[in-house]
mmCIF file of C-alpha atoms in Angstrom:
data_model
loop_
_atom_site.group_PDB
_atom_site.id
_atom_site.type_symbol
_atom_site.label_atom_id
_atom_site.label_comp_id
_atom_site.label_asym_id
_atom_site.label_seq_id
_atom_site.Cartn_x
_atom_site.Cartn_y
_atom_site.Cartn_z
ATOM 1 C CA MET A 240 143.255 80.230 87.054
ATOM 2 C CA PRO A 241 139.502 79.565 86.877
ATOM 3 C CA THR A 242 138.040 76.112 87.389
ATOM 4 C CA LYS A 243 136.374 74.420 84.426
ATOM 5 C CA ASP A 244 133.034 76.234 84.997
ATOM 6 C CA GLN A 245 134.448 79.652 85.847
ATOM 7 C CA LEU A 246 135.748 82.821 84.250
ATOM 8 C CA LEU A 247 138.622 84.901 85.551
ATOM 9 C CA VAL A 248 137.524 88.529 85.343
ATOM 10 C CA ARG A 249 139.547 91.692 85.892
ATOM 11 C CA VAL A 250 137.080 93.880 87.770
ATOM 12 C CA HIS A 251 136.713 97.415 86.430
ATOM 13 C CA ALA A 252 133.808 98.545 88.610
ATOM 14 C CA ALA A 253 131.622 97.182 91.391
ATOM 15 C CA SER A 254 128.526 98.536 93.106
ATOM 16 C CA LEU A 255 127.128 98.652 96.604
ATOM 17 C CA ASN A 256 123.659 97.443 97.580
ATOM 18 C CA PRO A 257 121.621 97.754 100.806
ATOM 19 C CA VAL A 258 121.990 94.003 101.295
ATOM 20 C CA ASP A 259 125.765 94.526 101.558
ATOM 21 C CA LEU A 260 125.067 96.489 104.733
ATOM 22 C CA LEU A 261 122.781 93.765 106.077
ATOM 23 C CA ILE A 262 125.473 91.155 105.501
ATOM 24 C CA ALA A 263 128.211 93.319 107.027
ATOM 25 C CA GLY A 264 126.047 94.067 110.065
ATOM 26 C CA GLY A 265 125.259 90.419 110.737
ATOM 27 C CA HIS A 266 121.562 90.890 109.949
ATOM 28 C CA LEU A 267 121.418 88.229 107.217
ATOM 29 C CA PRO A 268 123.101 85.144 108.739
ATOM 30 C CA PRO A 269 122.279 82.719 105.884
ATOM 31 C CA ALA A 270 124.285 84.884 103.482
ATOM 32 C CA ALA A 271 127.132 85.912 105.771
ATOM 33 C CA PRO A 272 130.559 84.701 104.570
ATOM 34 C CA ASP A 273 133.137 83.338 106.958
ATOM 35 C CA LEU A 274 135.563 86.041 108.084
ATOM 36 C CA PRO A 275 137.923 87.363 106.893
ATOM 37 C CA ALA A 276 135.978 87.944 103.696
ATOM 38 C CA ILE A 277 135.965 90.093 100.560
ATOM 39 C CA PRO A 278 132.613 91.940 100.272
ATOM 40 C CA GLY A 279 130.804 93.048 97.143
ATOM 41 C CA LEU A 280 128.101 91.446 95.004
ATOM 42 C CA ASP A 281 127.943 93.273 91.663
ATOM 43 C CA PHE A 282 130.713 93.807 89.117
ATOM 44 C CA ALA A 283 131.625 94.620 85.533
ATOM 45 C CA GLY A 284 134.951 93.806 83.959
ATOM 46 C CA ILE A 285 137.005 92.042 81.293
ATOM 47 C CA VAL A 286 137.481 88.279 80.931
ATOM 48 C CA GLU A 287 141.146 87.285 81.290
ATOM 49 C CA ALA A 288 140.800 83.482 81.317
ATOM 50 C CA VAL A 289 138.053 80.971 80.493
ATOM 51 C CA GLY A 290 137.437 77.596 82.157
ATOM 52 C CA GLU A 291 137.723 74.573 79.893
ATOM 53 C CA ALA A 292 134.014 73.705 80.130
ATOM 54 C CA VAL A 293 132.772 77.257 79.509
ATOM 55 C CA THR A 294 131.198 78.220 76.197
ATOM 56 C CA GLY A 295 129.933 81.580 74.979
ATOM 57 C CA PHE A 296 132.741 83.656 76.483
ATOM 58 C CA ALA A 297 136.255 84.487 75.315
ATOM 59 C CA VAL A 298 139.266 86.324 76.658
ATOM 60 C CA GLY A 299 138.725 90.057 76.210
ATOM 61 C CA ASP A 300 134.921 89.957 76.537
ATOM 62 C CA ALA A 301 133.308 92.691 78.618
ATOM 63 C CA VAL A 302 130.976 91.028 81.143
ATOM 64 C CA TYR A 303 128.885 91.824 84.193
ATOM 65 C CA GLY A 304 127.103 89.960 86.948
ATOM 66 C CA CYS A 305 126.241 89.453 90.604
ATOM 67 C CA ALA A 306 128.476 86.633 91.717
ATOM 68 C CA GLY A 307 130.164 87.096 95.096
ATOM 69 C CA GLY A 308 130.120 88.566 98.569
ATOM 70 C CA VAL A 309 128.089 85.784 100.220
ATOM 71 C CA LYS A 310 128.891 82.542 102.007
ATOM 72 C CA GLY A 311 131.427 80.534 100.027
ATOM 73 C CA ARG A 312 131.942 83.201 97.359
ATOM 74 C CA PRO A 313 134.667 85.887 97.502
ATOM 75 C CA GLY A 314 133.308 89.324 96.713
ATOM 76 C CA THR A 315 133.756 91.832 93.940
ATOM 77 C CA PHE A 316 135.536 94.628 95.799
ATOM 78 C CA ALA A 317 138.801 93.244 94.475
ATOM 79 C CA ASP A 318 141.021 93.382 91.396
ATOM 80 C CA TYR A 319 139.871 89.962 90.166
ATOM 81 C CA ILE A 320 136.929 87.628 90.628
ATOM 82 C CA ALA A 321 136.419 84.055 89.400
ATOM 83 C CA PRO A 322 132.627 83.665 89.035
ATOM 84 C CA GLU A 323 130.694 80.726 87.624
ATOM 85 C CA ALA A 324 130.024 81.526 83.981
ATOM 86 C CA ALA A 325 126.328 80.769 84.588
ATOM 87 C CA LEU A 326 126.068 83.887 86.764
ATOM 88 C CA VAL A 327 127.569 86.185 84.130
ATOM 89 C CA ALA A 328 126.439 87.807 80.879
ATOM 90 C CA HIS A 329 127.994 90.031 78.257
ATOM 91 C CA LYS A 330 127.954 93.656 79.333
ATOM 92 C CA PRO A 331 125.411 95.913 77.627
ATOM 93 C CA ARG A 332 127.251 97.517 74.706
ATOM 94 C CA THR A 333 125.732 100.939 75.317
ATOM 95 C CA LEU A 334 126.611 101.143 79.026
ATOM 96 C CA SER A 335 129.911 102.058 80.632
ATOM 97 C CA MET A 336 131.586 99.688 83.090
ATOM 98 C CA ARG A 337 130.301 101.828 85.954
ATOM 99 C CA GLU A 338 126.738 101.764 84.650
ATOM 100 C CA ALA A 339 126.846 98.026 84.002
ATOM 101 C CA ALA A 340 128.206 97.320 87.495
ATOM 102 C CA ALA A 341 125.186 99.106 88.970
ATOM 103 C CA MET A 342 122.638 96.847 87.306
ATOM 104 C CA PRO A 343 122.948 93.125 88.192
ATOM 105 C CA LEU A 344 121.412 92.680 91.653
ATOM 106 C CA VAL A 345 118.730 95.321 91.273
ATOM 107 C CA GLY A 346 117.908 94.349 87.703
ATOM 108 C CA ILE A 347 117.602 90.652 88.510
ATOM 109 C CA THR A 348 115.510 91.406 91.602
ATOM 110 C CA ALA A 349 113.138 93.611 89.616
ATOM 111 C CA TRP A 350 112.897 91.234 86.640
ATOM 112 C CA ASP A 351 112.384 88.141 88.788
ATOM 113 C CA GLY A 352 109.553 89.787 90.692
ATOM 114 C CA LEU A 353 107.724 91.427 87.795
ATOM 115 C CA VAL A 354 108.392 89.159 84.822
ATOM 116 C CA ASP A 355 109.262 85.659 86.045
ATOM 117 C CA ARG A 356 107.078 85.524 89.137
ATOM 118 C CA ALA A 357 104.228 88.045 88.736
ATOM 119 C CA ALA A 358 104.019 87.546 84.936
ATOM 120 C CA LEU A 359 103.237 91.222 84.406
ATOM 121 C CA ARG A 360 101.175 91.783 81.256
ATOM 122 C CA ALA A 361 100.747 94.732 78.925
ATOM 123 C CA ASP A 362 98.129 97.286 80.005
ATOM 124 C CA GLU A 363 98.122 96.087 83.603
ATOM 125 C CA THR A 364 98.581 98.650 86.354
ATOM 126 C CA VAL A 365 101.672 98.314 88.526
ATOM 127 C CA LEU A 366 102.645 100.308 91.600
ATOM 128 C CA ILE A 367 106.335 100.468 92.507
ATOM 129 C CA HIS A 368 107.137 101.692 95.998
ATOM 130 C CA GLY A 369 110.063 104.062 95.730
ATOM 131 C CA VAL A 370 111.701 105.855 92.824
ATOM 132 C CA THR A 371 115.408 106.383 93.377
ATOM 133 C CA GLY A 372 116.194 103.078 95.077
ATOM 134 C CA GLY A 373 118.098 100.560 92.992
ATOM 135 C CA VAL A 374 115.373 97.925 92.629
ATOM 136 C CA SER A 375 112.574 100.458 92.260
ATOM 137 C CA HIS A 376 114.157 102.480 89.454
ATOM 138 C CA ALA A 377 114.937 99.266 87.560
ATOM 139 C CA ALA A 378 111.424 97.929 88.179
ATOM 140 C CA ILE A 379 109.800 101.088 86.808
ATOM 141 C CA GLN A 380 111.712 100.792 83.547
ATOM 142 C CA ILE A 381 111.185 97.045 83.191
ATOM 143 C CA ALA A 382 107.448 97.425 83.812
ATOM 144 C CA ARG A 383 107.291 100.202 81.229
ATOM 145 C CA SER A 384 109.073 97.983 78.712
ATOM 146 C CA ARG A 385 106.379 95.317 79.229
ATOM 147 C CA GLY A 386 103.649 97.797 78.306
ATOM 148 C CA ALA A 387 102.288 98.259 81.830
ATOM 149 C CA ARG A 388 100.866 101.474 83.221
ATOM 150 C CA VAL A 389 103.331 102.357 85.945
ATOM 151 C CA PHE A 390 102.893 104.353 89.132
ATOM 152 C CA ALA A 391 105.576 105.035 91.745
ATOM 153 C CA THR A 392 105.514 106.473 95.244
ATOM 154 C CA ALA A 393 107.717 109.510 95.771
ATOM 155 C CA SER A 394 108.602 111.237 99.040
ATOM 156 C CA SER A 395 109.575 114.637 97.589
ATOM 157 C CA PRO A 396 108.920 116.858 94.560
ATOM 158 C CA GLU A 397 112.425 116.049 93.291
ATOM 159 C CA LYS A 398 111.747 112.315 93.428
ATOM 160 C CA ALA A 399 108.382 112.888 91.749
ATOM 161 C CA GLU A 400 110.242 114.486 88.842
ATOM 162 C CA THR A 401 112.543 111.462 88.686
ATOM 163 C CA ALA A 402 109.476 109.202 88.544
ATOM 164 C CA ARG A 403 108.098 111.176 85.603
ATOM 165 C CA ALA A 404 111.454 111.060 83.823
ATOM 166 C CA LEU A 405 111.455 107.272 84.181
ATOM 167 C CA GLY A 406 107.929 107.054 82.768
ATOM 168 C CA ALA A 407 105.925 106.550 85.962
ATOM 169 C CA VAL A 408 103.068 108.553 87.445
ATOM 170 C CA PRO A 409 104.276 109.810 90.844
ATOM 171 C CA ILE A 410 102.198 109.339 93.987
ATOM 172 C CA ALA A 411 102.876 111.492 97.057
ATOM 173 C CA TYR A 412 102.295 108.615 99.447
ATOM 174 C CA ARG A 413 103.360 110.535 102.572
ATOM 175 C CA THR A 414 100.503 113.011 102.235
ATOM 176 C CA VAL A 415 97.921 111.006 100.266
ATOM 177 C CA PRO A 416 96.232 108.057 102.039
ATOM 178 C CA VAL A 417 96.299 104.663 100.331
ATOM 179 C CA ALA A 418 92.529 104.629 99.796
ATOM 180 C CA ASP A 419 92.702 108.036 98.109
ATOM 181 C CA TYR A 420 95.417 107.215 95.579
ATOM 182 C CA VAL A 421 93.842 103.838 94.857
ATOM 183 C CA ARG A 422 90.580 105.666 94.148
ATOM 184 C CA ASP A 423 92.237 108.359 92.034
ATOM 185 C CA HIS A 424 94.349 106.039 89.868
ATOM 186 C CA THR A 425 92.392 102.767 89.698
ATOM 187 C CA GLY A 426 88.814 103.832 90.380
ATOM 188 C CA GLY A 427 89.047 102.125 93.766
ATOM 189 C CA ALA A 428 89.787 98.679 92.336
ATOM 190 C CA GLY A 429 93.481 98.549 93.289
ATOM 191 C CA PHE A 430 96.611 97.915 91.235
ATOM 192 C CA ASP A 431 97.088 94.628 89.400
ATOM 193 C CA VAL A 432 100.660 94.267 90.687
ATOM 194 C CA VAL A 433 102.373 96.075 93.558
ATOM 195 C CA TYR A 434 106.120 95.792 94.188
ATOM 196 C CA ASP A 435 107.235 96.646 97.724
ATOM 197 C CA THR A 436 110.952 97.485 97.726
ATOM 198 C CA VAL A 437 110.814 99.290 101.074
ATOM 199 C CA GLY A 438 109.411 96.932 103.726
ATOM 200 C CA GLY A 439 108.150 97.995 107.152
ATOM 201 C CA ASP A 440 104.733 99.659 107.121
ATOM 202 C CA VAL A 441 104.914 99.915 103.341
ATOM 203 C CA PHE A 442 104.255 96.167 103.094
ATOM 204 C CA GLU A 443 100.797 96.518 104.700
ATOM 205 C CA GLN A 444 100.096 99.608 102.589
ATOM 206 C CA SER A 445 101.073 97.605 99.505
ATOM 207 C CA ALA A 446 98.568 94.896 100.351
ATOM 208 C CA GLN A 447 95.842 97.498 100.790
ATOM 209 C CA ALA A 448 96.694 98.984 97.377
ATOM 210 C CA THR A 449 96.555 95.666 95.470
ATOM 211 C CA ARG A 450 93.334 94.671 93.758
ATOM 212 C CA LEU A 451 91.367 91.597 94.778
ATOM 213 C CA TYR A 452 93.222 88.475 93.581
ATOM 214 C CA GLY A 453 96.159 90.661 92.522
ATOM 215 C CA ARG A 454 99.871 90.015 92.961
ATOM 216 C CA LEU A 455 101.934 91.546 95.745
ATOM 217 C CA VAL A 456 105.698 91.299 95.304
ATOM 218 C CA SER A 457 108.205 92.163 98.035
ATOM 219 C CA CYS A 458 111.975 91.984 98.295
ATOM 220 C CA ALA A 459 112.023 93.854 101.605
ATOM 221 C CA ALA A 460 109.469 92.263 103.967
ATOM 222 C CA TRP A 461 112.014 90.861 106.433
ATOM 223 C CA GLN A 462 110.132 91.934 109.575
ATOM 224 C CA GLY A 463 106.998 90.451 111.107
ATOM 225 C CA HIS A 464 103.921 91.643 109.212
ATOM 226 C CA ASP A 465 100.153 91.668 109.474
ATOM 227 C CA LEU A 466 98.850 89.359 106.743
ATOM 228 C CA VAL A 467 95.183 90.279 107.198
ATOM 229 C CA PRO A 468 95.207 92.653 104.169
ATOM 230 C CA VAL A 469 96.868 89.910 102.086
ATOM 231 C CA LEU A 470 94.232 87.357 103.055
ATOM 232 C CA GLY A 471 91.426 89.892 102.836
ATOM 233 C CA HIS A 472 92.261 90.626 99.208
ATOM 234 C CA SER A 473 93.101 86.973 98.454
ATOM 235 C CA LEU A 474 96.450 88.077 97.048
ATOM 236 C CA THR A 475 99.224 86.059 95.501
ATOM 237 C CA LEU A 476 102.179 86.961 97.725
ATOM 238 C CA ILE A 477 105.567 86.718 96.007
ATOM 239 C CA GLY A 478 108.740 86.951 98.059
ATOM 240 C CA ILE A 479 112.018 87.687 96.264
ATOM 241 C CA PHE A 480 115.362 86.726 97.813
ATOM 242 C CA MET A 481 117.730 87.301 94.928
ATOM 243 C CA LEU A 482 120.763 85.736 96.636
ATOM 244 C CA LEU A 483 119.248 82.238 96.817
ATOM 245 C CA PRO A 484 120.883 80.850 93.647
ATOM 246 C CA MET A 485 124.325 81.873 94.894
ATOM 247 C CA LEU A 486 123.627 80.385 98.331
ATOM 248 C CA THR A 487 122.026 77.138 97.157
ATOM 249 C CA GLY A 488 123.506 76.547 93.704
ATOM 250 C CA GLN A 489 119.961 76.218 92.327
ATOM 251 C CA GLY A 490 118.837 78.497 89.506
ATOM 252 C CA THR A 491 122.193 80.102 88.756
ATOM 253 C CA ALA A 492 121.674 79.760 85.009
ATOM 254 C CA ARG A 493 118.484 81.797 85.218
ATOM 255 C CA HIS A 494 120.439 84.741 86.616
ATOM 256 C CA GLY A 495 122.725 84.715 83.602
ATOM 257 C CA GLN A 496 119.697 84.570 81.303
ATOM 258 C CA ILE A 497 118.049 87.524 83.046
ATOM 259 C CA LEU A 498 121.285 89.521 82.781
ATOM 260 C CA ALA A 499 121.334 88.849 79.034
ATOM 261 C CA ALA A 500 117.722 90.054 78.776
ATOM 262 C CA LEU A 501 118.562 93.173 80.785
ATOM 263 C CA ALA A 502 121.528 93.881 78.530
ATOM 264 C CA ALA A 503 119.321 93.622 75.452
ATOM 265 C CA LEU A 504 116.807 95.983 77.055
ATOM 266 C CA ALA A 505 119.549 98.467 77.964
ATOM 267 C CA ASP A 506 120.883 98.408 74.413
ATOM 268 C CA THR A 507 117.460 99.491 73.110
ATOM 269 C CA GLY A 508 117.623 102.506 75.432
ATOM 270 C CA ALA A 509 114.727 101.257 77.580
ATOM 271 C CA LEU A 510 116.797 100.626 80.714
ATOM 272 C CA ARG A 511 119.346 102.965 82.235
ATOM 273 C CA PRO A 512 120.806 102.754 85.744
ATOM 274 C CA LEU A 513 120.630 105.731 88.047
ATOM 275 C CA LEU A 514 124.056 106.361 89.600
ATOM 276 C CA ALA A 515 124.932 108.328 92.717
ATOM 277 C CA GLU A 516 126.983 111.422 91.924
ATOM 278 C CA ARG A 517 129.902 110.734 94.246
ATOM 279 C CA ARG A 518 132.627 108.401 92.984
ATOM 280 C CA PHE A 519 134.684 106.042 95.155
ATOM 281 C CA SER A 520 137.942 104.158 94.673
ATOM 282 C CA LEU A 521 138.691 100.735 96.107
ATOM 283 C CA ASN A 522 140.438 102.252 99.127
ATOM 284 C CA GLU A 523 137.327 104.345 99.870
ATOM 285 C CA VAL A 524 134.901 101.442 100.280
ATOM 286 C CA GLY A 525 134.363 102.366 103.941
ATOM 287 C CA ASP A 526 133.178 105.810 102.892
ATOM 288 C CA ALA A 527 130.860 104.213 100.337
ATOM 289 C CA TYR A 528 129.321 102.028 103.062
ATOM 290 C CA ALA A 529 128.809 105.124 105.223
ATOM 291 C CA LEU A 530 127.002 106.919 102.400
ATOM 292 C CA GLN A 531 124.805 103.879 101.766
ATOM 293 C CA ALA A 532 123.972 103.590 105.460
ATOM 294 C CA GLY A 533 123.096 107.267 105.645
ATOM 295 C CA GLY A 534 120.240 106.820 103.200
ATOM 296 C CA THR A 535 120.911 110.073 101.364
ATOM 297 C CA ALA A 536 122.393 108.689 98.153
ATOM 298 C CA VAL A 537 120.231 109.031 95.049
ATOM 299 C CA GLY A 538 120.974 106.097 92.762
ATOM 300 C CA LYS A 539 123.464 103.236 92.957
ATOM 301 C CA ILE A 540 126.847 103.739 94.621
ATOM 302 C CA VAL A 541 129.642 102.517 92.355
ATOM 303 C CA ILE A 542 133.238 101.659 93.254
ATOM 304 C CA ASP A 543 135.878 102.342 90.573
ATOM 305 C CA ILE A 544 138.448 99.528 90.654
ATOM 306 C CA ALA A 545 140.445 99.085 87.455
#
């Protein structure tokens, strides 16, 4: 049974994220659970029991969230999970369980960076690095919903078409130098907000593409980086580590609030997750990890559980 602040949820679907691979590979020690452990961060399912102190949820509610798979929290690749109610929201009515399970981590990461931290405004220009990655495809749609003019880097003609379908202007960043696409799309001034979801060399490129006194957001800059472009443009640098509330206990309620906002956005038709074509069952999680590690999946990898 759940504790007073928890829900007991029968998991119907869960999704895989790149950070799951980092945790499994020992590359993110602060988040690594003690072994043996149940992995998995995101889920969607049905409430089967409600803690005595919980309000706003009832048995039978369809819910979703990112609530496990890190230190001290059993993961979502399981039949049941008992998350804190603060980390959970009602599932978007217009999305399936599989679609809802694909949204929490990437949606919160995108929303936190663009809305809560960068305070993106209507008519601002925003550059999202990537198109088909989980955070990037959510960020494009969230930025569009805020009235921003959205651009996205794409590494192939197929991904450029995906960018257009999501409402972004594609940029062929592998063949077009940063200075050239900044000139072509911003008159040389730079983008108001740039979101780096890739890391590596893309972080420095992102700084070069951001206007003077602009905002540079990154959820992927885990390596050592040259900060000269950041200082040279006097940028506001915003780092996003979405797992912090689960690891520290601070800010958990905000995650539930963001999930509610994402659900409302999805139910207007303005936010839709991009899912990988291949489906996996709970006993095929190893194959799902292999596909994620291979880097060839387009969209979020979802595990069917119930």
